[in-house]
PDB file of C-alpha atoms and ligand atoms in Angstrom:
ATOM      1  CA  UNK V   1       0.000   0.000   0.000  1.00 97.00           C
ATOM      2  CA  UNK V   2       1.002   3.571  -0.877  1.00 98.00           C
ATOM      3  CA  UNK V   3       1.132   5.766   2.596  1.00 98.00           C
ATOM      4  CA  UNK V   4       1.274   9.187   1.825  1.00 98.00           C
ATOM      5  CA  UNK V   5       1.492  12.682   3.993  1.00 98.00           C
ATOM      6  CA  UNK V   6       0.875  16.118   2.599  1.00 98.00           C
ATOM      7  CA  UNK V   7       2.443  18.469   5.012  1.00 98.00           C
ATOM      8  CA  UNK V   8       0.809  21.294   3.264  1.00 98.00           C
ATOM      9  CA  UNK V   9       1.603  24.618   5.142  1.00 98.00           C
ATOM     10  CA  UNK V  10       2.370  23.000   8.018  1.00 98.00           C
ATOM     11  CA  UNK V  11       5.951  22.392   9.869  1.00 98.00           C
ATOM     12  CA  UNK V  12       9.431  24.162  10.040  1.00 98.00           C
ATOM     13  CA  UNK V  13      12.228  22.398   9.224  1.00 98.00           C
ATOM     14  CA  UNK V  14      13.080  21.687  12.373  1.00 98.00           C
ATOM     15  CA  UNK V  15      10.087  19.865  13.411  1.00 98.00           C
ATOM     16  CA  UNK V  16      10.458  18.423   9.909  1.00 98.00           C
ATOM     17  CA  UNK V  17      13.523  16.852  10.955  1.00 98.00           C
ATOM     18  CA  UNK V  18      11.808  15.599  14.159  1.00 98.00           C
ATOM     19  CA  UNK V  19       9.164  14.183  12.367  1.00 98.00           C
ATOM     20  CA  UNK V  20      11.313  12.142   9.574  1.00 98.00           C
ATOM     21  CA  UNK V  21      13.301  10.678  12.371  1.00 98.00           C
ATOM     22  CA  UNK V  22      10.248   9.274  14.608  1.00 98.00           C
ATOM     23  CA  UNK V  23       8.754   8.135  11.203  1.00 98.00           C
ATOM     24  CA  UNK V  24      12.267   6.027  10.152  1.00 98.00           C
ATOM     25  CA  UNK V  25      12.412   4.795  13.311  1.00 98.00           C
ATOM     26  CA  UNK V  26       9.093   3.446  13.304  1.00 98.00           C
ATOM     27  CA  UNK V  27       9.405   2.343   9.806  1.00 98.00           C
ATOM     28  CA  UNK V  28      12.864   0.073  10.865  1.00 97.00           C
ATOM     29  CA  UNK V  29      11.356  -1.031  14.018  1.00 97.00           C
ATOM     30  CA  UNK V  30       8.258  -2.142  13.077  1.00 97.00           C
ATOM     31  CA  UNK V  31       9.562  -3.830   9.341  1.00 96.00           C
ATOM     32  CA  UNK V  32       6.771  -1.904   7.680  1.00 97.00           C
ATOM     33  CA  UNK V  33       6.261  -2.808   3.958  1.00 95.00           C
ATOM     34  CA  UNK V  34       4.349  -0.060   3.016  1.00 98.00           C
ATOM     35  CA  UNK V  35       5.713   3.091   0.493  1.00 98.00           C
ATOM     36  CA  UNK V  36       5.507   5.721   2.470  1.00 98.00           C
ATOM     37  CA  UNK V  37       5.985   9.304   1.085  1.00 98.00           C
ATOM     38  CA  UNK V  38       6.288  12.820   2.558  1.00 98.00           C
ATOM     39  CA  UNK V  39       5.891  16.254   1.176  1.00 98.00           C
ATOM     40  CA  UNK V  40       7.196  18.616   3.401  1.00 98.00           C
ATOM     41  CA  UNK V  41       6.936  22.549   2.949  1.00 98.00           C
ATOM     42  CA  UNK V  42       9.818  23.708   0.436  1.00 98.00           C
ATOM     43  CA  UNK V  43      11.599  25.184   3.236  1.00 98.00           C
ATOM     44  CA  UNK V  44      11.811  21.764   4.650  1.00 98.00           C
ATOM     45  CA  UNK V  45      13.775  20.140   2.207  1.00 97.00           C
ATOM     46  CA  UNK V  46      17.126  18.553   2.729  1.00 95.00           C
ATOM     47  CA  UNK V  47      19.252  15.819   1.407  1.00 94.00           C
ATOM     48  CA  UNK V  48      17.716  13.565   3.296  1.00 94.00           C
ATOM     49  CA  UNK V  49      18.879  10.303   4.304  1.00 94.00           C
ATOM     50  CA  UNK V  50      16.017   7.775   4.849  1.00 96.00           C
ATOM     51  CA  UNK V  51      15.219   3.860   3.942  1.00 95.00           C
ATOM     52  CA  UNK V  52      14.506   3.355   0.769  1.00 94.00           C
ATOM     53  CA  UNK V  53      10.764   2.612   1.867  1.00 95.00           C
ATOM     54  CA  UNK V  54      10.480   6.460   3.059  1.00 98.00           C
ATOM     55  CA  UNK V  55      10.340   8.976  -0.258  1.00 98.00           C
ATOM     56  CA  UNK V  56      10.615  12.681   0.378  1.00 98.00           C
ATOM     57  CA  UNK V  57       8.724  14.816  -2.421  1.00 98.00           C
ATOM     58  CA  UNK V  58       7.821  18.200  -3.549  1.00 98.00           C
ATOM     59  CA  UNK V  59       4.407  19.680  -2.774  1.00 98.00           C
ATOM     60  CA  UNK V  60       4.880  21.675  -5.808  1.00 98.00           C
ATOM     61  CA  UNK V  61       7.309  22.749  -8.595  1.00 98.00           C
ATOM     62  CA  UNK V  62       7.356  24.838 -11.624  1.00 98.00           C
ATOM     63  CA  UNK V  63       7.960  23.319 -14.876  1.00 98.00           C
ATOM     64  CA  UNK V  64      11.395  25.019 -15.690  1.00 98.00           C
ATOM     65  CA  UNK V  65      14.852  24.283 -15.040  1.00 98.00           C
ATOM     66  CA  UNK V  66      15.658  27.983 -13.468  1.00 98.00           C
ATOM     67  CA  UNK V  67      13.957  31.436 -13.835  1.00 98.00           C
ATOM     68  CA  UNK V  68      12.040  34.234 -13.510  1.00 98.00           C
ATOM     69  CA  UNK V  69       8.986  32.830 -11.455  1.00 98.00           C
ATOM     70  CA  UNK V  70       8.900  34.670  -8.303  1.00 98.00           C
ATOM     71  CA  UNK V  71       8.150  32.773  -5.398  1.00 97.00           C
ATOM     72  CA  UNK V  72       8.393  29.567  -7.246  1.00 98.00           C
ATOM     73  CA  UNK V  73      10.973  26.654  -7.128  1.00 98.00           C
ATOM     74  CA  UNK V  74      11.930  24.559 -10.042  1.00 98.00           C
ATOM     75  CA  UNK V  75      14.437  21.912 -11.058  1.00 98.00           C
ATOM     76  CA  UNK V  76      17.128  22.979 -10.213  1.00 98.00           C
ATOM     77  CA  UNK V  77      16.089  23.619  -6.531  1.00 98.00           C
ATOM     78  CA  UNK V  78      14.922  20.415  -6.095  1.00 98.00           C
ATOM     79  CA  UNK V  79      17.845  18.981  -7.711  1.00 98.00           C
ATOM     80  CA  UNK V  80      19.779  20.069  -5.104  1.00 97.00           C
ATOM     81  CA  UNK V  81      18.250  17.534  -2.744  1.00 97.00           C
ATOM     82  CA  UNK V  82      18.640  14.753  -4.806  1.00 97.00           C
ATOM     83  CA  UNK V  83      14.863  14.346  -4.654  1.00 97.00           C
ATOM     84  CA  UNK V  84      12.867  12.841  -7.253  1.00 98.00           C
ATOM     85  CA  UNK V  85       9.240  12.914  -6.497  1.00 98.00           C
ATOM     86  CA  UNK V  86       6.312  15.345  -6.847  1.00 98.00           C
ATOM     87  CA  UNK V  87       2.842  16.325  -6.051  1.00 98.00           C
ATOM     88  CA  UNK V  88       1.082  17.827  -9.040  1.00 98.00           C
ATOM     89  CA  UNK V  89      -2.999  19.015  -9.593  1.00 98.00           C
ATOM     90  CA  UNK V  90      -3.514  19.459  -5.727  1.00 98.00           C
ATOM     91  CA  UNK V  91      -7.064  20.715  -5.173  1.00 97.00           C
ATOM     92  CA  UNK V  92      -5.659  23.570  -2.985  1.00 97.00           C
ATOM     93  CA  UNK V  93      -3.190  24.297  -6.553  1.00 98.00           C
ATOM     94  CA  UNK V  94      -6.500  24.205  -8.528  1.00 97.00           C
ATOM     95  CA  UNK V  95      -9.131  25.886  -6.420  1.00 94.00           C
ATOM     96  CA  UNK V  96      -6.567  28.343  -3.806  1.00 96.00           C
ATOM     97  CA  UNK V  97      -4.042  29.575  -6.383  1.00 96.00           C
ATOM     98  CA  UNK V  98      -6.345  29.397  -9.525  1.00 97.00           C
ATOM     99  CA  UNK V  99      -4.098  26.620 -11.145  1.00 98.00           C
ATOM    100  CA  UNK V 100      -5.508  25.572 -14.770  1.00 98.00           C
ATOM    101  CA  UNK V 101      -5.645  21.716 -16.090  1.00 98.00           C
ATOM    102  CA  UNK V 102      -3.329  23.536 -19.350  1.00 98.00           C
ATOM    103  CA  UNK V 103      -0.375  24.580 -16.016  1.00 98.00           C
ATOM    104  CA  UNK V 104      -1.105  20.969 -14.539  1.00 98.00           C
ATOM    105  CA  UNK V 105      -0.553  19.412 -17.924  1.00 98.00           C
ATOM    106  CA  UNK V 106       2.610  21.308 -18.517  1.00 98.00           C
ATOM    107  CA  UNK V 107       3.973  20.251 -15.025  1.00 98.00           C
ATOM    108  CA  UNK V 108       2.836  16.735 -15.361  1.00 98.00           C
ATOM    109  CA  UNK V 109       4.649  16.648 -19.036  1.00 98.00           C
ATOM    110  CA  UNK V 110       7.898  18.043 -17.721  1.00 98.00           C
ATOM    111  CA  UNK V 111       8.624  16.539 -14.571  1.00 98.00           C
ATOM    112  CA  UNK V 112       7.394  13.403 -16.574  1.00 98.00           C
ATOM    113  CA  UNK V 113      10.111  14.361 -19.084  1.00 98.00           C
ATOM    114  CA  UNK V 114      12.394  14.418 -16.077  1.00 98.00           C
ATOM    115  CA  UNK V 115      11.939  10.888 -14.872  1.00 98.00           C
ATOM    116  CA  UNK V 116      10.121  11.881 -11.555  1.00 98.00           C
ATOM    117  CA  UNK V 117       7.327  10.118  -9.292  1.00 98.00           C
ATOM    118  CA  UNK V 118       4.521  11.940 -10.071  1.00 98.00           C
ATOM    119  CA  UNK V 119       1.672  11.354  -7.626  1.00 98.00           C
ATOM    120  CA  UNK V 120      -1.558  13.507  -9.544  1.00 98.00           C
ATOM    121  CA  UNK V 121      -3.834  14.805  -8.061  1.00 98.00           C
ATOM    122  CA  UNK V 122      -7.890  14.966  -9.021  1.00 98.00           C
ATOM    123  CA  UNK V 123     -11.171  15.748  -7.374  1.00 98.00           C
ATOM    124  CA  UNK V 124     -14.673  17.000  -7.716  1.00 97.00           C
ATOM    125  CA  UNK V 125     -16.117  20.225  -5.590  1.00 95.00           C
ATOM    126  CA  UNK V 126     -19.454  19.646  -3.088  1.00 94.00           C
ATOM    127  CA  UNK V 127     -21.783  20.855  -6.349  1.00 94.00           C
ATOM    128  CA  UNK V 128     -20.565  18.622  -9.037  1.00 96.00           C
ATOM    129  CA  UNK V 129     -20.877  15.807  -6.428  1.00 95.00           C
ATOM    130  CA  UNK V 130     -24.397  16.377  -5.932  1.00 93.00           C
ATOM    131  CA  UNK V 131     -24.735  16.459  -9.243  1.00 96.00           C
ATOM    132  CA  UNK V 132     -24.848  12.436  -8.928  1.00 96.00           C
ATOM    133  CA  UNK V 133     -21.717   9.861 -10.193  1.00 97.00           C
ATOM    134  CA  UNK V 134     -22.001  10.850 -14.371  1.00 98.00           C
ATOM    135  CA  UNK V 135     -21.017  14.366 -13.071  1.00 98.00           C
ATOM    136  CA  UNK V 136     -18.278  13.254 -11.021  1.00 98.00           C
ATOM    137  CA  UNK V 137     -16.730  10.989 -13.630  1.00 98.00           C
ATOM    138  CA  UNK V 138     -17.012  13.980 -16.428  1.00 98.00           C
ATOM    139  CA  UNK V 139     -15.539  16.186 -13.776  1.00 98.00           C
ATOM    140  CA  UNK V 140     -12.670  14.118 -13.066  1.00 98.00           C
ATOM    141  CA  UNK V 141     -11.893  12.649 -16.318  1.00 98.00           C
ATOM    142  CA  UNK V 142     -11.774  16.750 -17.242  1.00 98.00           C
ATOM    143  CA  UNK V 143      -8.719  16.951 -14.585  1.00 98.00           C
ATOM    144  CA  UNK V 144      -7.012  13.795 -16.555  1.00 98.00           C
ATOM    145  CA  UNK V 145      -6.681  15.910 -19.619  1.00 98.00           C
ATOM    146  CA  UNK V 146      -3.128  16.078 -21.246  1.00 98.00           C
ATOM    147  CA  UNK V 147      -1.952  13.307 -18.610  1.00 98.00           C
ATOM    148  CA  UNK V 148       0.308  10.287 -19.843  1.00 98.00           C
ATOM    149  CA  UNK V 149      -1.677   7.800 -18.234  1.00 98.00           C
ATOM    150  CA  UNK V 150       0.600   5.275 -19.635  1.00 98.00           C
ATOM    151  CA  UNK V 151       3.346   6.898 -17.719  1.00 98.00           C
ATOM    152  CA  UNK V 152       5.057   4.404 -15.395  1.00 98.00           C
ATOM    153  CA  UNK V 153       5.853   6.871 -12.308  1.00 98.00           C
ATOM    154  CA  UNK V 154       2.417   7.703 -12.165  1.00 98.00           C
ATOM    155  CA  UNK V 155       0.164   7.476  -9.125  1.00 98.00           C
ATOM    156  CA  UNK V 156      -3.523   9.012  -9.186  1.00 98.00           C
ATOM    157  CA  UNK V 157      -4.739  10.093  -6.410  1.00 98.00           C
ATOM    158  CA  UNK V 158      -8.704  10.940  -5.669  1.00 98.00           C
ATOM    159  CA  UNK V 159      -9.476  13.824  -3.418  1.00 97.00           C
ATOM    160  CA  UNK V 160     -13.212  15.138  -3.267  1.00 97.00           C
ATOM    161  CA  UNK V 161     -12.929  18.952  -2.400  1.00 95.00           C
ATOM    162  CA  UNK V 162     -15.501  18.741  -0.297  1.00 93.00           C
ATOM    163  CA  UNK V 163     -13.415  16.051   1.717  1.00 93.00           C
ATOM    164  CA  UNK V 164     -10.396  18.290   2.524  1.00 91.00           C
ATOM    165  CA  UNK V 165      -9.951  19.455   5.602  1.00 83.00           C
ATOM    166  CA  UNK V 166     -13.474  19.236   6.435  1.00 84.00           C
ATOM    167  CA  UNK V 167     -14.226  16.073   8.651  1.00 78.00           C
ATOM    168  CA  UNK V 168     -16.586  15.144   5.542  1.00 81.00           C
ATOM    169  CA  UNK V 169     -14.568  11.841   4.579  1.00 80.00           C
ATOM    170  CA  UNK V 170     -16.903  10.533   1.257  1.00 89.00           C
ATOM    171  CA  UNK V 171     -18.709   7.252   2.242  1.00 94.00           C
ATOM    172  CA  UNK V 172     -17.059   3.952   1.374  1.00 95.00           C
ATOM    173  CA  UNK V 173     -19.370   3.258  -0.865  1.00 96.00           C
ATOM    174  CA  UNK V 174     -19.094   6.987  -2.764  1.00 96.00           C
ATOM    175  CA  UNK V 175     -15.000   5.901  -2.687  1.00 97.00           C
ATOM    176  CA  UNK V 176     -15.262   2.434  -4.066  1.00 97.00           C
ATOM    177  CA  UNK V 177     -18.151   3.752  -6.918  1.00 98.00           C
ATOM    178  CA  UNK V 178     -16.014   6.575  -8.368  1.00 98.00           C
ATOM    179  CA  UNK V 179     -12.755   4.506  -8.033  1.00 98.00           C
ATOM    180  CA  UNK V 180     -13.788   1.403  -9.772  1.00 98.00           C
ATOM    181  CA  UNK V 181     -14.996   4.120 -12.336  1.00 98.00           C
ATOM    182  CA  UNK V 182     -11.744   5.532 -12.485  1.00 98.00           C
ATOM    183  CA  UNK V 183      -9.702   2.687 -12.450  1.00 98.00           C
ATOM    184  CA  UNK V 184     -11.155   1.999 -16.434  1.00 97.00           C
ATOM    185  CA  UNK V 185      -9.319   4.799 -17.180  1.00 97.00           C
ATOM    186  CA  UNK V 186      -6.621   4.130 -14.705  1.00 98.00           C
ATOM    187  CA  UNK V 187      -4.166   1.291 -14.684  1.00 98.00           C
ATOM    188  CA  UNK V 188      -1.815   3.379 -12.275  1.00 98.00           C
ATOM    189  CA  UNK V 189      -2.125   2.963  -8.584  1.00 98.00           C
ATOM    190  CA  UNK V 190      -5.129   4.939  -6.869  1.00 98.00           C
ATOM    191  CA  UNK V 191      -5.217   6.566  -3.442  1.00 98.00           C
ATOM    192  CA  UNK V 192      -7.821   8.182  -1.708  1.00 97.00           C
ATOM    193  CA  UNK V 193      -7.539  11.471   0.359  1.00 96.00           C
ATOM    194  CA  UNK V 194      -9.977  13.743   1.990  1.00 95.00           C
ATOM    195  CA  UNK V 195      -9.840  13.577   6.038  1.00 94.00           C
ATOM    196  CA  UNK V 196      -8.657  10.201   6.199  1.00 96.00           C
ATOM    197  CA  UNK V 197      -7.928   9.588  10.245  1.00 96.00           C
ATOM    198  CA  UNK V 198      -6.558   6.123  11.994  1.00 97.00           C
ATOM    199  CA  UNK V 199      -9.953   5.513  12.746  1.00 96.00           C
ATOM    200  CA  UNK V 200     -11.248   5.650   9.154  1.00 96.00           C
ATOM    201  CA  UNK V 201      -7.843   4.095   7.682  1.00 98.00           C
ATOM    202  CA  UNK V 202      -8.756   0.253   7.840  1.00 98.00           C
ATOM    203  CA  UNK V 203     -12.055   0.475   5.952  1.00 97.00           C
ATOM    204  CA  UNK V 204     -10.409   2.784   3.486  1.00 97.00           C
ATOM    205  CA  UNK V 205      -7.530   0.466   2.655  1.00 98.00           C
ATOM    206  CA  UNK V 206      -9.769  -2.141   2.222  1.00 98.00           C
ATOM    207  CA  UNK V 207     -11.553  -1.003  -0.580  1.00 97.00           C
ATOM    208  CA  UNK V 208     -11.107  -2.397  -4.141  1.00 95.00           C
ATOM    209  CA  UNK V 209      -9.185  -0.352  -6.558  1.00 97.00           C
ATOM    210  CA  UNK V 210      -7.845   1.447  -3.582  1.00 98.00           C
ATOM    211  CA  UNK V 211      -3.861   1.093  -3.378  1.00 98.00           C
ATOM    212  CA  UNK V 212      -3.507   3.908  -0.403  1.00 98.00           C
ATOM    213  CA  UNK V 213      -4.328   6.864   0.969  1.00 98.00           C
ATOM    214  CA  UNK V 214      -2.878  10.491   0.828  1.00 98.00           C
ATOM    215  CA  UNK V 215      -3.513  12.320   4.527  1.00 98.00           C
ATOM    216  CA  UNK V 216      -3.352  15.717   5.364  1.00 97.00           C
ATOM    217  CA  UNK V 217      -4.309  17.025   8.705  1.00 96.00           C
ATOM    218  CA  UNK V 218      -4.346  13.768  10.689  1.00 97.00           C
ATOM    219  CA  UNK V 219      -1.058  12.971   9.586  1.00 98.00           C
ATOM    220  CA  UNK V 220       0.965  16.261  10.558  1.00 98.00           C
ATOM    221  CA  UNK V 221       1.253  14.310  13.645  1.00 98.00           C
ATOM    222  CA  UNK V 222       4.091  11.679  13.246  1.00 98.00           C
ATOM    223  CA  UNK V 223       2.434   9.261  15.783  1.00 98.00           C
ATOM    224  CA  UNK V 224      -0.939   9.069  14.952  1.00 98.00           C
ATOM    225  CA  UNK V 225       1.042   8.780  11.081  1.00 98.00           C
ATOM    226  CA  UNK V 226       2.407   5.836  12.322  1.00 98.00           C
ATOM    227  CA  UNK V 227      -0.521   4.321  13.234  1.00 98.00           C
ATOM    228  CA  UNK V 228      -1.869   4.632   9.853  1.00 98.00           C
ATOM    229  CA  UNK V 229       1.028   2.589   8.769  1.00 98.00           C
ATOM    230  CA  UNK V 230       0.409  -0.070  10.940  1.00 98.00           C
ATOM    231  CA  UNK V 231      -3.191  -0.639  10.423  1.00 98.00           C
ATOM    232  CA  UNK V 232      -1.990  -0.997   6.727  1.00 98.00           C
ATOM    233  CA  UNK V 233       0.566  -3.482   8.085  1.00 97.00           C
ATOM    234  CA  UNK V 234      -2.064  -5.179   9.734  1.00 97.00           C
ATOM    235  CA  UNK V 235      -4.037  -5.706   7.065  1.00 95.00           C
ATOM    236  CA  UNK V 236      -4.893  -9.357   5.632  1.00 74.00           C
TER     237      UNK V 236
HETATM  238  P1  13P K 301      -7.083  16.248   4.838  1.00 94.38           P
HETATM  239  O1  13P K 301      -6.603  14.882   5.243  1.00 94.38           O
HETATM  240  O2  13P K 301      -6.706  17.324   5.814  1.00 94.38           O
HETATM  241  O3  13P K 301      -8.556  16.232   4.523  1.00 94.38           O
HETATM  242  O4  13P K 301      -6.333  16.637   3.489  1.00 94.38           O
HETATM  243  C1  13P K 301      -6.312  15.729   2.434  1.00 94.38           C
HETATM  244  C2  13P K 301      -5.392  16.229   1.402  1.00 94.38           C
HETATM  245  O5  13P K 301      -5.642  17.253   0.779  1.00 94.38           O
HETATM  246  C3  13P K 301      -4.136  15.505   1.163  1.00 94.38           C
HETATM  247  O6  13P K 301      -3.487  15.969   0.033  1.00 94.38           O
END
């Protein structure tokens, strides 16, 4: 299973540090076998050093080598840290900074270009959800456009904007409906994210066409984290 945290704007890089330290050890210790990844804040970055199982990434890039983009970080930054992995289409990207599918494209095709692990992101907002499943499959098929689907460092995951940061986690039943949907269009890994907690983890995971989750707030805490990946662990 793919374990994933989105620090979002949350931790220094000292606490950063901290954090990535609890998590290997827990990760050693406990013999986990799940891929965890991280995206720390940019300010967090550093060469880290971590077990191969533990991938540090980029929450968000821009799709040049080096230039004029104030306020933006782009290969060459990232290069610096040896790191290899990136978050691209975040609904906060999309709906906070007014980020177009044509900008998501052009990151997803250049970072592609570059070799990276791209983990993409989709989702459909509270109206187009009420709108019944046709809507949400338009919707999110709409977010897929100009994506190398075929692309083997690809993984998709599904995050209903009306899930973030709410409490709202979507049903089981509205997760495993839209991902078996998706996954015809999908052969790349799927995760689900929208206010996934410990407590919501095990019936998540064990959804078909569900390969992981990608947590925000409940997993800016490194212990309760953990205990997401060992509920995965613990599954049959
Ligand atoms: P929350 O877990 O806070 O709902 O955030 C999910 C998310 O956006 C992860 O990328």
């Amino acid at each position: 299973m793919i374990i994933a945290s989105n620090f979002k704007t949350n931790h220094t890089r000292k606490s950063t540090l901290k954090y990535l330290k609890k998590l290997e050890h827990f990760v050693t210790q406990s013999g986990s076998k799940q891929d965890v990844y991280i995206f720390p804040p940019a300010t967090a970055l550093d060469p880290f050093s971590l077990p191969p199982r533990i991938k540090v990434g980029v929450q968000n890039a821009y799709p040049v080598e080096k230039g004029s983009f104030t306020g933006e970080i782009g290969l060459e930054q990232i290069n610096e840290f040896g790191l290899k992995t990136i978050l691209i289409g975040h609904s906060e990207r999309r709906h906070v900074m007014g980020e177009t599918q044509k900008l998501c494209a052009q990151k997803f095709e250049y970072f592609q270009e570059q070799g990276f692990k791209i983990v993409y992101c989709l989702g459909e907002p509270l109206e187009i959800r009420e709108e019944g499943i046709d809507s949400v499959i338009d919707y999110n098929h709409a977010q897929l456009e100009g994506i190398d689907l075929s692309y083997e460092n690809l993984i998709v995951a599904y995050e209903p904007v009306w899930a973030i940061g709410t409490g709202l986690t979507a049903t089981p039943q509205q997760i495993e409906e839209t991902l078996t949907k998706l996954r015809q269009k999908i052969k790349a890994p799927l995760l689900y994210g929208g206010s996934v907690k410990a407590n919501n983890t095990k019936e998540i995971l064990e959804i078909e066409n569900c390969d992981g989750i990608l947590v925000g707030t409940a997993s800016w805490d490194v212990d309760n984290f953990c205990q997401m990946i060992e509920i995965a662990d613990n599954l049959a």
